[in-house]
Short mmCIF file of C-alpha atoms in Angstrom, two decimals:
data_model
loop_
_atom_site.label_atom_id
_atom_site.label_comp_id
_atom_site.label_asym_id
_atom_site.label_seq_id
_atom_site.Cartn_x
_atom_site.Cartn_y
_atom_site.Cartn_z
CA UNK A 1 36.80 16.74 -7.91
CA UNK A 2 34.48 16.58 -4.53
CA UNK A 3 32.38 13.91 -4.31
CA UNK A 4 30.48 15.30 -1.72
CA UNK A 5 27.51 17.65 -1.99
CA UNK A 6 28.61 21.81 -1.54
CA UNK A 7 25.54 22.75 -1.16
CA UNK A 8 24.91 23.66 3.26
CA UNK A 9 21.83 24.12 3.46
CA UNK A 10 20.91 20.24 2.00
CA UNK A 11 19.16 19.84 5.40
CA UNK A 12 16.73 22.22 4.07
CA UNK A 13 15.94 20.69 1.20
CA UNK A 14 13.40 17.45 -0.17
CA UNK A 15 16.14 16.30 -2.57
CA UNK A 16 17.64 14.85 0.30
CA UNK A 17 14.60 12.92 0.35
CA UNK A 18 14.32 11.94 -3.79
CA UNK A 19 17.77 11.11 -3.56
CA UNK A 20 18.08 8.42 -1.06
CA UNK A 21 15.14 7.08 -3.39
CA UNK A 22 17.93 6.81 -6.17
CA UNK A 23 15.76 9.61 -7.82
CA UNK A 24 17.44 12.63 -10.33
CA UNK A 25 16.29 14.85 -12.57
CA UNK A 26 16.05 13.48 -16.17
CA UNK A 27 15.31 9.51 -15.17
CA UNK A 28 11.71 8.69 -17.15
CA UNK A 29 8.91 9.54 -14.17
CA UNK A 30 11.19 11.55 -11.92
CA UNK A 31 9.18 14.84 -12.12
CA UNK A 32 6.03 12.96 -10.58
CA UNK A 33 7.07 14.27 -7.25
CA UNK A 34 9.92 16.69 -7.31
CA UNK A 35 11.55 18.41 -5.10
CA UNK A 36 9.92 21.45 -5.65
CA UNK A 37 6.10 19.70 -5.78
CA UNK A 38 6.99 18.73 -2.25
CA UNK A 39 8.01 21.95 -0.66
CA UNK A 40 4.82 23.02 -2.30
CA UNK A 41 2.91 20.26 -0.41
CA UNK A 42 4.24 21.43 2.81
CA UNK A 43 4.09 25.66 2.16
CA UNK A 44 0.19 24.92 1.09
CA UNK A 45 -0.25 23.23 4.38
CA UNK A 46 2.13 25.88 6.71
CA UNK A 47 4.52 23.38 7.47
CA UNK A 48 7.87 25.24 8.78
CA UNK A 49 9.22 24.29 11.57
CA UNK A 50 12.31 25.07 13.15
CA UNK A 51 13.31 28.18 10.41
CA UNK A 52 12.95 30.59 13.68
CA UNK A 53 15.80 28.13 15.78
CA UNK A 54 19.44 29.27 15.26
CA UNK A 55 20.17 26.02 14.41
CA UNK A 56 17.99 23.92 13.18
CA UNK A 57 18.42 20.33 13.15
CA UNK A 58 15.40 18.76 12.51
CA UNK A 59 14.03 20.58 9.27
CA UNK A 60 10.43 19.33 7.69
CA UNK A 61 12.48 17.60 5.08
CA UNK A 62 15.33 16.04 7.54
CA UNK A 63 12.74 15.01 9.28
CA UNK A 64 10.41 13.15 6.92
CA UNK A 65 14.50 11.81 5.56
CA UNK A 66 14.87 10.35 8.95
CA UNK A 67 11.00 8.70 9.10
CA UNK A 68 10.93 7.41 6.04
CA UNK A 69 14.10 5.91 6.96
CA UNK A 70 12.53 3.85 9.87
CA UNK A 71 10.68 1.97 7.19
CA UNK A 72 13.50 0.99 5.35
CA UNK A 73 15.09 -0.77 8.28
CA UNK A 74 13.64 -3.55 10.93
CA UNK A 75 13.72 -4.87 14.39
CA UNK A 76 16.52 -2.47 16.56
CA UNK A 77 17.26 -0.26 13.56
CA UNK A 78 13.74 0.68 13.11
CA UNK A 79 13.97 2.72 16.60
CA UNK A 80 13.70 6.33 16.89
CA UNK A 81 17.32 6.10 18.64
CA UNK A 82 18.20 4.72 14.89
CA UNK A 83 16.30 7.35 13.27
CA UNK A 84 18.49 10.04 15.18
CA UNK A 85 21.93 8.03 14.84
CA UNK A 86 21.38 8.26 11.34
CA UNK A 87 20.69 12.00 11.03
CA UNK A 88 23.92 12.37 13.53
CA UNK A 89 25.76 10.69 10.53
CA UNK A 90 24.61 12.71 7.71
CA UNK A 91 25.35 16.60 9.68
CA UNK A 92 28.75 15.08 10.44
CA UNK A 93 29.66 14.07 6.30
CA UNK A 94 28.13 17.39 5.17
CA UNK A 95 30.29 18.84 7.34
CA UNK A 96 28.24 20.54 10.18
CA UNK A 97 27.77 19.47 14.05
CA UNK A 98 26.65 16.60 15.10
CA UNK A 99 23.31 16.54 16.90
CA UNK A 100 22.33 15.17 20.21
CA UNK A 101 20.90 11.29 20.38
CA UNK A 102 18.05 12.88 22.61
CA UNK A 103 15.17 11.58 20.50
CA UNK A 104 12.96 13.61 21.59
CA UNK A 105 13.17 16.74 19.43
CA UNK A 106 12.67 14.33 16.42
CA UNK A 107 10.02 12.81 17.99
CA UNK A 108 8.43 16.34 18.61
CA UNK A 109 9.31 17.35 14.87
CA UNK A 110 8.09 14.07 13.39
CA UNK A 111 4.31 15.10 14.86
CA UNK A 112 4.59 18.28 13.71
CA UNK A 113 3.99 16.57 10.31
CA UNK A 114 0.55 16.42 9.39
CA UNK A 115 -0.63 13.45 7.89
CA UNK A 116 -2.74 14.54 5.19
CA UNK A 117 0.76 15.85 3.81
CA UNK A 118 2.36 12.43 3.82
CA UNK A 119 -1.31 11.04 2.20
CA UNK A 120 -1.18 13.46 -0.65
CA UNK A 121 2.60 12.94 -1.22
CA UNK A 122 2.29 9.19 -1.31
CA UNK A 123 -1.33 9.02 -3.67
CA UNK A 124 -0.62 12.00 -5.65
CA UNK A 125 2.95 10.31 -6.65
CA UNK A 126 1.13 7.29 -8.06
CA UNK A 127 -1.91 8.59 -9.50
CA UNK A 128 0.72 10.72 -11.70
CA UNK A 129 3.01 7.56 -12.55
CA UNK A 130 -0.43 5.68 -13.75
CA UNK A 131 -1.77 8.67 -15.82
CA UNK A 132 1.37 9.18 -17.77
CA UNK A 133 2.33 5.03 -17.99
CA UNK A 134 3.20 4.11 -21.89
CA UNK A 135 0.48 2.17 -23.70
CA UNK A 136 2.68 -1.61 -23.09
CA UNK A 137 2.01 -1.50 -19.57
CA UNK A 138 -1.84 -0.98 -19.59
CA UNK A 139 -4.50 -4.12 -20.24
CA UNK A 140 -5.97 -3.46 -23.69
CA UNK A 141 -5.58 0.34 -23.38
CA UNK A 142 -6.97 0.69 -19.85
CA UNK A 143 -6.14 1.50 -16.27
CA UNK A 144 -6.83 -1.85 -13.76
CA UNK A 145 -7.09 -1.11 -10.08
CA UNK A 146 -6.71 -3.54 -7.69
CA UNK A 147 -8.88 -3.54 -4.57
CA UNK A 148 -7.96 -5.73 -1.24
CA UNK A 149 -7.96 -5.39 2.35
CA UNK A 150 -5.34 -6.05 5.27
CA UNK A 151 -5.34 -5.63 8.91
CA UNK A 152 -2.27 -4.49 11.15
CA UNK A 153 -1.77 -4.44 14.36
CA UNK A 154 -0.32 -1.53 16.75
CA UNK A 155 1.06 -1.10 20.82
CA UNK A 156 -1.66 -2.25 23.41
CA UNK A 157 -2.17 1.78 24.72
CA UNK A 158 -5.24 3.07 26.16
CA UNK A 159 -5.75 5.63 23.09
CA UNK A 160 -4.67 2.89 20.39
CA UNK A 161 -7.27 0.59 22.30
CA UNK A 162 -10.32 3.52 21.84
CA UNK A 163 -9.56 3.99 18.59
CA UNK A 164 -9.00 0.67 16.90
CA UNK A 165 -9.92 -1.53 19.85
CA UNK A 166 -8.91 -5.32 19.57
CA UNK A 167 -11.32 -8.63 18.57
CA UNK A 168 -13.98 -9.34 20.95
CA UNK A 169 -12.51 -12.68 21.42
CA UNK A 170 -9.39 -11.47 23.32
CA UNK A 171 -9.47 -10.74 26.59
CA UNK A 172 -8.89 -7.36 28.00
CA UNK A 173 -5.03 -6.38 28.59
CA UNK A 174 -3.94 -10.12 26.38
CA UNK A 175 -4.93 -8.68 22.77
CA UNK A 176 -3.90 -5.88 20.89
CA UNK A 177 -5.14 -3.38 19.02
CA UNK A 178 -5.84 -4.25 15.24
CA UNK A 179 -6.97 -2.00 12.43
CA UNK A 180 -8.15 -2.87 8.80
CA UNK A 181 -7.02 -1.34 5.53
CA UNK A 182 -8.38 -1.10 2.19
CA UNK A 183 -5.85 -0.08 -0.69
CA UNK A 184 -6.44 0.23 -4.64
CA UNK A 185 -3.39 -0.21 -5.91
CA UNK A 186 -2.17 -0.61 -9.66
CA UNK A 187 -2.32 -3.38 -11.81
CA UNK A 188 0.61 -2.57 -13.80
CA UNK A 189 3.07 -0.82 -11.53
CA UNK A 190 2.36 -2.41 -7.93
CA UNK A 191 2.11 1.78 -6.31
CA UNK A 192 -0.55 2.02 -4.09
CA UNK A 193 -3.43 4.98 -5.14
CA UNK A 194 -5.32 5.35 -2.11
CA UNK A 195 -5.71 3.85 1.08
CA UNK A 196 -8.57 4.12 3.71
CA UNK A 197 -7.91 2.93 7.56
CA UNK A 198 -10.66 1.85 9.89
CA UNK A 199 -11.61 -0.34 13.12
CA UNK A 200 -11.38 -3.61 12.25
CA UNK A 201 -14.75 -4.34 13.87
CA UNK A 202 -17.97 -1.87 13.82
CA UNK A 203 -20.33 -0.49 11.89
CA UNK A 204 -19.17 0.70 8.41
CA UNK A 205 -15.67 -0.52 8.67
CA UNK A 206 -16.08 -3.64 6.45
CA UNK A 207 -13.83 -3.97 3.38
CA UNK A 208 -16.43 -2.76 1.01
CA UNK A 209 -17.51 0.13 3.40
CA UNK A 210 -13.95 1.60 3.39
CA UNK A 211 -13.87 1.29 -0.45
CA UNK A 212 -16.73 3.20 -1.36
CA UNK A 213 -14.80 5.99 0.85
CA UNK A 214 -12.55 5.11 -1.86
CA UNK A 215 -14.33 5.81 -5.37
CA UNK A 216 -13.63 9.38 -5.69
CA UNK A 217 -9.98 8.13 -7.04
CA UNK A 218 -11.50 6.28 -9.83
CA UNK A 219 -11.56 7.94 -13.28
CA UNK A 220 -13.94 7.17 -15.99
CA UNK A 221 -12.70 4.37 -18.08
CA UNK A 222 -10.80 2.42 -15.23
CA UNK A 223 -11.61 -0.93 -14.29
CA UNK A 224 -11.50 -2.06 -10.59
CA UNK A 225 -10.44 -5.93 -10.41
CA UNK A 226 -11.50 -7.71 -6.86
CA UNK A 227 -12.29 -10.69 -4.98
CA UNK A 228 -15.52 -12.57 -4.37
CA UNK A 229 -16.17 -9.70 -1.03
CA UNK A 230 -16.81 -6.95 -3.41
CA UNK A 231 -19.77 -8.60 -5.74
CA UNK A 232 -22.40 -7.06 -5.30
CA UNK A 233 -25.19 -5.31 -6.87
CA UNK A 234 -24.86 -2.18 -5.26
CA UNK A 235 -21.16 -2.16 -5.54
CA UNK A 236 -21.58 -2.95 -9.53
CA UNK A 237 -24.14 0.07 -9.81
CA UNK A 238 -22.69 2.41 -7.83
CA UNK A 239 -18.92 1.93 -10.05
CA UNK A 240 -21.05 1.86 -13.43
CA UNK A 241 -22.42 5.68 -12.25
CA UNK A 242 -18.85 6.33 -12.26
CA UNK A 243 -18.37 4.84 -15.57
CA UNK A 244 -15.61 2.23 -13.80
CA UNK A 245 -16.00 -1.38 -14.78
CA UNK A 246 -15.95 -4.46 -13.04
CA UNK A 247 -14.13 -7.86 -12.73
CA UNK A 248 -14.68 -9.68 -9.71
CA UNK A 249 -15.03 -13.12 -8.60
CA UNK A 250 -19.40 -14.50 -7.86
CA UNK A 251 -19.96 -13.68 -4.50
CA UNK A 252 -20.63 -17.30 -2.83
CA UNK A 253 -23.97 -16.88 -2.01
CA UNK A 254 -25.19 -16.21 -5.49
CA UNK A 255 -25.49 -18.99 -7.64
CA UNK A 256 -24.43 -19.04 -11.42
CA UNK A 257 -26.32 -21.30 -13.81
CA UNK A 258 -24.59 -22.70 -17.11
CA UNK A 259 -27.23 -24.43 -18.71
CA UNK A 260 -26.76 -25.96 -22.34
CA UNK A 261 -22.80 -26.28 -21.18
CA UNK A 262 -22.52 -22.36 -21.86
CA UNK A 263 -19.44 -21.19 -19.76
CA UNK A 264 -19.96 -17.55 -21.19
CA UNK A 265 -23.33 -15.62 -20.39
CA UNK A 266 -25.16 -12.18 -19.73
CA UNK A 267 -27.78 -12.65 -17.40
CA UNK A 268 -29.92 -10.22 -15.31
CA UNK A 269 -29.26 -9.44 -11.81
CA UNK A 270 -32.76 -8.26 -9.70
CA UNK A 271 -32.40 -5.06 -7.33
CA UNK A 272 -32.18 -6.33 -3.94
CA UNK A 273 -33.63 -5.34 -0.78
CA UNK A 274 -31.95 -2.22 0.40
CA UNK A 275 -29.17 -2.76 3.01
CA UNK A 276 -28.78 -1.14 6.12
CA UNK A 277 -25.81 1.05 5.33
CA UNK A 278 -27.73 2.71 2.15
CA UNK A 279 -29.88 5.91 2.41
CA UNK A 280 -33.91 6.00 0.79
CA UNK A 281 -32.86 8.58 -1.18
CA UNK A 282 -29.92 6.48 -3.35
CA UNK A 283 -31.60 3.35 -2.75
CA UNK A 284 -34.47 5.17 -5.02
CA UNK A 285 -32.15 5.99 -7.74
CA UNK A 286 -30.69 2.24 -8.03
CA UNK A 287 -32.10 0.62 -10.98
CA UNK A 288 -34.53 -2.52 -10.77
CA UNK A 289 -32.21 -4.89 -12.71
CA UNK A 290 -28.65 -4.72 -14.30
CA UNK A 291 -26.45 -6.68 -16.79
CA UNK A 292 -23.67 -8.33 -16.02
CA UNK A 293 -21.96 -10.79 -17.64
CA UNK A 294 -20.97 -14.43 -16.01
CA UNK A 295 -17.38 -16.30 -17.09
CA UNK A 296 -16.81 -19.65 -15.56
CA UNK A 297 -13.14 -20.30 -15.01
CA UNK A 298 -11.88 -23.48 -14.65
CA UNK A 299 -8.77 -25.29 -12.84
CA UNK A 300 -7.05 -28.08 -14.01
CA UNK A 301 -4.02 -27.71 -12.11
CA UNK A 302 -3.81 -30.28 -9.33
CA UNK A 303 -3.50 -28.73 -6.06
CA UNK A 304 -5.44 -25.61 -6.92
CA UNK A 305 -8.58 -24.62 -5.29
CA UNK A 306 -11.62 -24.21 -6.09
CA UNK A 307 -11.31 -26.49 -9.24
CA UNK A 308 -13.89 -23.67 -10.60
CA UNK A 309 -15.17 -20.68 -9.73
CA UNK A 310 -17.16 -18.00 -11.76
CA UNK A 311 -16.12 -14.51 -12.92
CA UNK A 312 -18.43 -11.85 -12.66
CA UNK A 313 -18.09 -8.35 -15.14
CA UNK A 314 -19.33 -5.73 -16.52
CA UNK A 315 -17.27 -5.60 -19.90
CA UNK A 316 -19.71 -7.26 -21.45
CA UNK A 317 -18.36 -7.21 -25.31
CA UNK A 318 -17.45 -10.59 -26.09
CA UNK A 319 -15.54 -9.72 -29.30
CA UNK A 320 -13.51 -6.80 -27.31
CA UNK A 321 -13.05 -8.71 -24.16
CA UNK A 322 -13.33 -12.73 -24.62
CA UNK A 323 -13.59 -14.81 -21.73
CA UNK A 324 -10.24 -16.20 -21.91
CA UNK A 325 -9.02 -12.32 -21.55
CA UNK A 326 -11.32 -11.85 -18.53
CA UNK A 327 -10.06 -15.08 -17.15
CA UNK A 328 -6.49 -14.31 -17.56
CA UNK A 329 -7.42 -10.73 -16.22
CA UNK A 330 -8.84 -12.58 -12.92
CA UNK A 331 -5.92 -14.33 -12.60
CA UNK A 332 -3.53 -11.54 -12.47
CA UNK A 333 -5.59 -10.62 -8.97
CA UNK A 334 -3.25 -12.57 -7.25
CA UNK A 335 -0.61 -9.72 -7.52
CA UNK A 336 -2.32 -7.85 -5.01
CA UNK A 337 -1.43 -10.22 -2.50
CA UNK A 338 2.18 -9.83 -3.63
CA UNK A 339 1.76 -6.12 -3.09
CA UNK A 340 0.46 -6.49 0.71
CA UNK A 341 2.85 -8.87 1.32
CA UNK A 342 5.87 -6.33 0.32
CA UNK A 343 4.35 -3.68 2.76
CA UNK A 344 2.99 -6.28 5.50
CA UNK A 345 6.31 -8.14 5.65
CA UNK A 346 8.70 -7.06 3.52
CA UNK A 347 8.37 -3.53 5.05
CA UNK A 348 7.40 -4.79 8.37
CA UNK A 349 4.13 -2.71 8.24
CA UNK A 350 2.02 -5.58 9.90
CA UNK A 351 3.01 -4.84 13.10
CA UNK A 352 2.61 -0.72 13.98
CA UNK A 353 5.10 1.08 16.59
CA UNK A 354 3.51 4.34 17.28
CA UNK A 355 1.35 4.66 20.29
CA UNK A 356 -1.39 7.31 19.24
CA UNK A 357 -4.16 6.93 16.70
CA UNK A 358 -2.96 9.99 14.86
CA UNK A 359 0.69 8.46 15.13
CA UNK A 360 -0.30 5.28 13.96
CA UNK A 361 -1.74 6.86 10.82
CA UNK A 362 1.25 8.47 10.19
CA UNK A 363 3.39 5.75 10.33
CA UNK A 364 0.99 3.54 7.66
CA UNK A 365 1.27 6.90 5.53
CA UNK A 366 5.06 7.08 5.59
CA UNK A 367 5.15 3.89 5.29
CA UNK A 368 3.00 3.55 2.01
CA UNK A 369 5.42 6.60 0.97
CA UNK A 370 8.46 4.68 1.03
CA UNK A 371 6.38 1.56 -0.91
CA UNK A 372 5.11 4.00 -3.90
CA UNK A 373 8.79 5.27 -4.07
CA UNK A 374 10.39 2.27 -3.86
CA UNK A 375 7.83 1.12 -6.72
CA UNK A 376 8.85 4.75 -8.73
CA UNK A 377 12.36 3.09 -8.39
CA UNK A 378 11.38 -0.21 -10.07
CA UNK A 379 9.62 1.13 -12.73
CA UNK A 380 12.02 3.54 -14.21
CA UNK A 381 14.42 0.80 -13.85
CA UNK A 382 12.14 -1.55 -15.84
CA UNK A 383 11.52 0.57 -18.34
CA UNK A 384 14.98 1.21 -19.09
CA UNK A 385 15.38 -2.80 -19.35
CA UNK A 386 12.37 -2.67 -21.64
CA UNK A 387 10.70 -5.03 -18.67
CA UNK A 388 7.32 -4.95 -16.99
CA UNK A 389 7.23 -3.38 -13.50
CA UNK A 390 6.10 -6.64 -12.03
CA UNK A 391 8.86 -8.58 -13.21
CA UNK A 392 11.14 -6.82 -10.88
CA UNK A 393 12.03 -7.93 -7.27
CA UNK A 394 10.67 -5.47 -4.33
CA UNK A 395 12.43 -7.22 -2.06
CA UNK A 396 15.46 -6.25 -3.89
CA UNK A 397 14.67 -2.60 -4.58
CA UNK A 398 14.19 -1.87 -0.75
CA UNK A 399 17.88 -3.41 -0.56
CA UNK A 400 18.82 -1.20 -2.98
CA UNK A 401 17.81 1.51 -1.75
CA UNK A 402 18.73 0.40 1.97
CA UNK A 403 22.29 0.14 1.00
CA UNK A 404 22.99 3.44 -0.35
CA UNK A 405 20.68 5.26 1.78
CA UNK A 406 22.87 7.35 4.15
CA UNK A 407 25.75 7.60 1.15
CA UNK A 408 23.38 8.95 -1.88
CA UNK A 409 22.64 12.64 -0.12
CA UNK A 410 26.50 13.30 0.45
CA UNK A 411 27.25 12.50 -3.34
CA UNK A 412 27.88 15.35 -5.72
CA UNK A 413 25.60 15.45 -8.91
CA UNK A 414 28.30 13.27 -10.83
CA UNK A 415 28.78 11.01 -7.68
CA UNK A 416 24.68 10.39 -7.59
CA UNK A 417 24.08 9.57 -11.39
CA UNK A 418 27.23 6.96 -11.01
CA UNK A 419 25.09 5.50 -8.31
CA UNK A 420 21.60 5.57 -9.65
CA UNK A 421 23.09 4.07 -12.99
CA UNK A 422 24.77 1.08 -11.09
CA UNK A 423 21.46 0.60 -9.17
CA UNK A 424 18.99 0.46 -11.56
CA UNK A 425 21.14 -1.86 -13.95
CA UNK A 426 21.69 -4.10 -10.84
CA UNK A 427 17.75 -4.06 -10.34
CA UNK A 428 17.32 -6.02 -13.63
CA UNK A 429 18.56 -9.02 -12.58
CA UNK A 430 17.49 -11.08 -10.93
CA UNK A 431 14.13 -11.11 -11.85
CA UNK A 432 10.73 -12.35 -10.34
CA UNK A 433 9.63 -15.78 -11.48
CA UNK A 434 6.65 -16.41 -13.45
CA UNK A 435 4.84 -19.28 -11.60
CA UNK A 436 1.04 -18.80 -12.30
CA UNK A 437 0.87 -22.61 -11.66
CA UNK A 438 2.87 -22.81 -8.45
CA UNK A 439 1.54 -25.27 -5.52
CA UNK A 440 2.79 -24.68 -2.53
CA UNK A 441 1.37 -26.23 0.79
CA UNK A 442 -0.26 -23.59 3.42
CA UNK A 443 2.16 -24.13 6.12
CA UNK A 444 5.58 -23.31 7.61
CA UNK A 445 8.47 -25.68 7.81
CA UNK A 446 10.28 -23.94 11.05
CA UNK A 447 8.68 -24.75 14.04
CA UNK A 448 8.21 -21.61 16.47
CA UNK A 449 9.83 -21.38 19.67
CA UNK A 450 8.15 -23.67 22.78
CA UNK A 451 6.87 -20.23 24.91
CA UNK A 452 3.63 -20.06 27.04
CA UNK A 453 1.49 -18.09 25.42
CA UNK A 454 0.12 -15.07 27.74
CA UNK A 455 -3.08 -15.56 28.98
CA UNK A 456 -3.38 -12.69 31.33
CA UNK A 457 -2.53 -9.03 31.68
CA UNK A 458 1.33 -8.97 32.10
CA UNK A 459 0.87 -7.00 35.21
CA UNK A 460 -0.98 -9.86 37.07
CA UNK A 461 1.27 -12.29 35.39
CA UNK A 462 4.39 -10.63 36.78
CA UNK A 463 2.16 -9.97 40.39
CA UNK A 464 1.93 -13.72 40.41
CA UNK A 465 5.49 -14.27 39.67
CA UNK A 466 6.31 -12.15 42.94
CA UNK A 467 3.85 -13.46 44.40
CA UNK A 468 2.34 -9.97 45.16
CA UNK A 469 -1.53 -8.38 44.21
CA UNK A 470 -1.41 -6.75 40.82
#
């Protein structure tokens, strides 16, 4: 028996796609984006390029194959020339001609992509995973979102520059540009629900600013989970409307007061005076005073700081929710940095390669694609371990997945489910420490190599250097 795929028109197809993702039909959460869902995605937005070209090469779903492939892979083999080797690779083991390494029909094809289909194929994924998770993975029968920001930084072009120009205090032509990010991601899977991008500097592109763009993806019953940026009174009101409650960390310029050695409280917040980014109309319908409920948390571990800091929420049942589940719900915060770190570094997300605003968004989109799927990977590997999500390795997925990539399209059926089996066995060990208590200092052992940094435009550094007028 053939252990390669029959089928010739695979090119046309998004299981090309699901199946480099060690996805099949039958694995627990595989029908939260099939094959089918996605060529829906792309008919509803009249996405079908190259059916009219003899020949086609680069179809919508060989296409998105190869992108999504540039995220798997860094440094040379995260090139477009890559992207097109690859593709060479997989025509020539499904039998058909190889293509040209001219890059730039892919290029052409991979803008022909619009981005809002990328954006609903990476949020709509998750939000599906999260509304169908079993009752073990959710905190005390509820949904907890975790909200945090990141910035990342793209190619020093003219149009990049416009659109996400770079920190005042760079000079012109030294800097680059740098854009911030705001994603909600999921407490107990690690996918990432929505994602807004913005200037980094500017009127209403602040962290809190691009999560309020954000809000429409909450559902009644959630609760959001943030850091000390997000407490505020406006923020509280405006998520209670939404009937979304809050844990978050005391903003540092409120002050909490304990008296009578209470670490527990409810005390009453006064309205504010309305902020500049706020309208008359919903400033008027913002209540004089609200409830919240205060939770000091202390630190005894040495090395840890602050030794204490204060908890702010709106779950305000002390018998349903006691303070030492609130603080052990704070704590578990953390895990968004985890999460930013997989797509900042482990990814290689921090640093963009695309040279157009619209391009740039693309590439976060895709990019955030590959993370959710990776993630839709770990958790139907954890849950046949009877594991949590979280105590799986990323790192290890996207090697996973990396190794098989090219090899898991060619596979017959039989071939594939030999694969995925291996895989997600092979994903259960080894498994992420538990170190809530780690200490670690905030610095790097390797020293960085001894270059000048540039303190000029390059092209009146290399002028000097030959010794000519830029």
């Amino acid at each position: 028996m053939s252990v390669y795929q029959p089928a010739p028109r695979l090119k046309d197809r998004f299981q090309l796609v699901l199946s480099s993702f060690l996805q099949q039909e039958g694995l627990p959460f595989s029908s939260v984006l099939s094959e089918e869902r996605i060529q829906q995605v792309f008919d509803e937005a009249d996405v079908s390029f190259a059916k009219r070209e003899e020949d086609p090469v680069y179809t919508p779903a060989v296409t998105l194959w190869a992108f999504l492939s540039q995220v798997l892979f860094k440094n040379e083999q995260r090139s477009c020339l890559a992207a097109v080797s690859r593709v060479l690779v997989f025509l020539v083991a499904i039998g058909q001609k190889a293509c040209s390494k001219n890059t730039g029909a892919y290029c052409r094809a991979r803008a022909k992509i619009p981005t809002a289909v990328i954006r609903q194929l990476a949020t709509e994924g998750a939000a599906t995973a999260e509304k169908n998770l079993p009752e073990g993975l959710l905190w005390k029968g509820r949904r907890v979102k975790v909200a945090d920001g990141f910035t990342v930084s793209m190619p020093d072009t003219v149009k990049n520059q416009e659109a996400y120009p770079q920190p005042a205090t760079q000079k012109p032509g030294v800097g680059f540009p740098l854009a911030r990010c705001v994603a909600l991601f999921s407490l107990a899977t690690g996918m990432a629900l929505d994602l807004e991008i913005g200037p980094y500097q500017g009127k209403k592109t602040g962290e809190t600013a691009l999560f309020r763009t954000m809000m429409a993806r909450l559902e009644a019953g959630d609760i959001v989970l943030a850091d000390c940026y997000y407490c505020s009174y406006f923020m509280i009101v405006l998520l209670t409307e939404l009937k979304v409650d809050f844990v978050v960390r005391l903003h540092q310029c409120r002050t909490a007061d304990f008296g009578r050695g209470k670490k527990d409280h409810v005390v009453r917040w006064s309205r504010p005076p309305k902020p500049a980014w706020m309208d008359d109309e919903t400033y008027a319908r913002m209540p004089e005073s609200i409830e919240v409920r205060e939770v000091q948390v202390r630190v005894p571990q040495p090395g840890f700081r602050p030794e204490s800091f204060v908890v702010v929420t709106t779950l305000t049942n002390d018998k349903t929710y006691t303070a030492d589940d609130i603080r052990d719900l704070f704590r578990k915060r953390w895990l968004v940095e985890q999460d930013i770190r997989a797509i900042k570094s482990t990814l290689g997300l921090d640093v963009l390669r695309c040279e157009t605003p619209e391009m740039v968004r693309k590439e976060i989109w895709v990019g955030l694609l590959a993370y959710n799927l990776i993630r839709q990977t770990m958790l139907q590997a954890a849950l046949q371990a009877d594991l949590a999500p979280r105590d799986l390795s990323f790192t290890h997925a996207l090697q996973t997945v990396a190794a098989s990539w090219q090899l898991m399209p060619v596979l017959s059926t039989e071939g594939q489910a030999a694969q995925i089996a291996a895989a997600l066995e092979g994903l259960e060990r080894p498994l992420v420490g538990r170190r809530p208590n780690r200490v670690e200092p905030r610095a790097v052992k390797r020293r960085p190599k001894p270059h000048d940094l540039l303190t000029k435009p390059r092209a009146e550094a290399r002028a000097e250097l030959l010794g000519t007028k830029a």
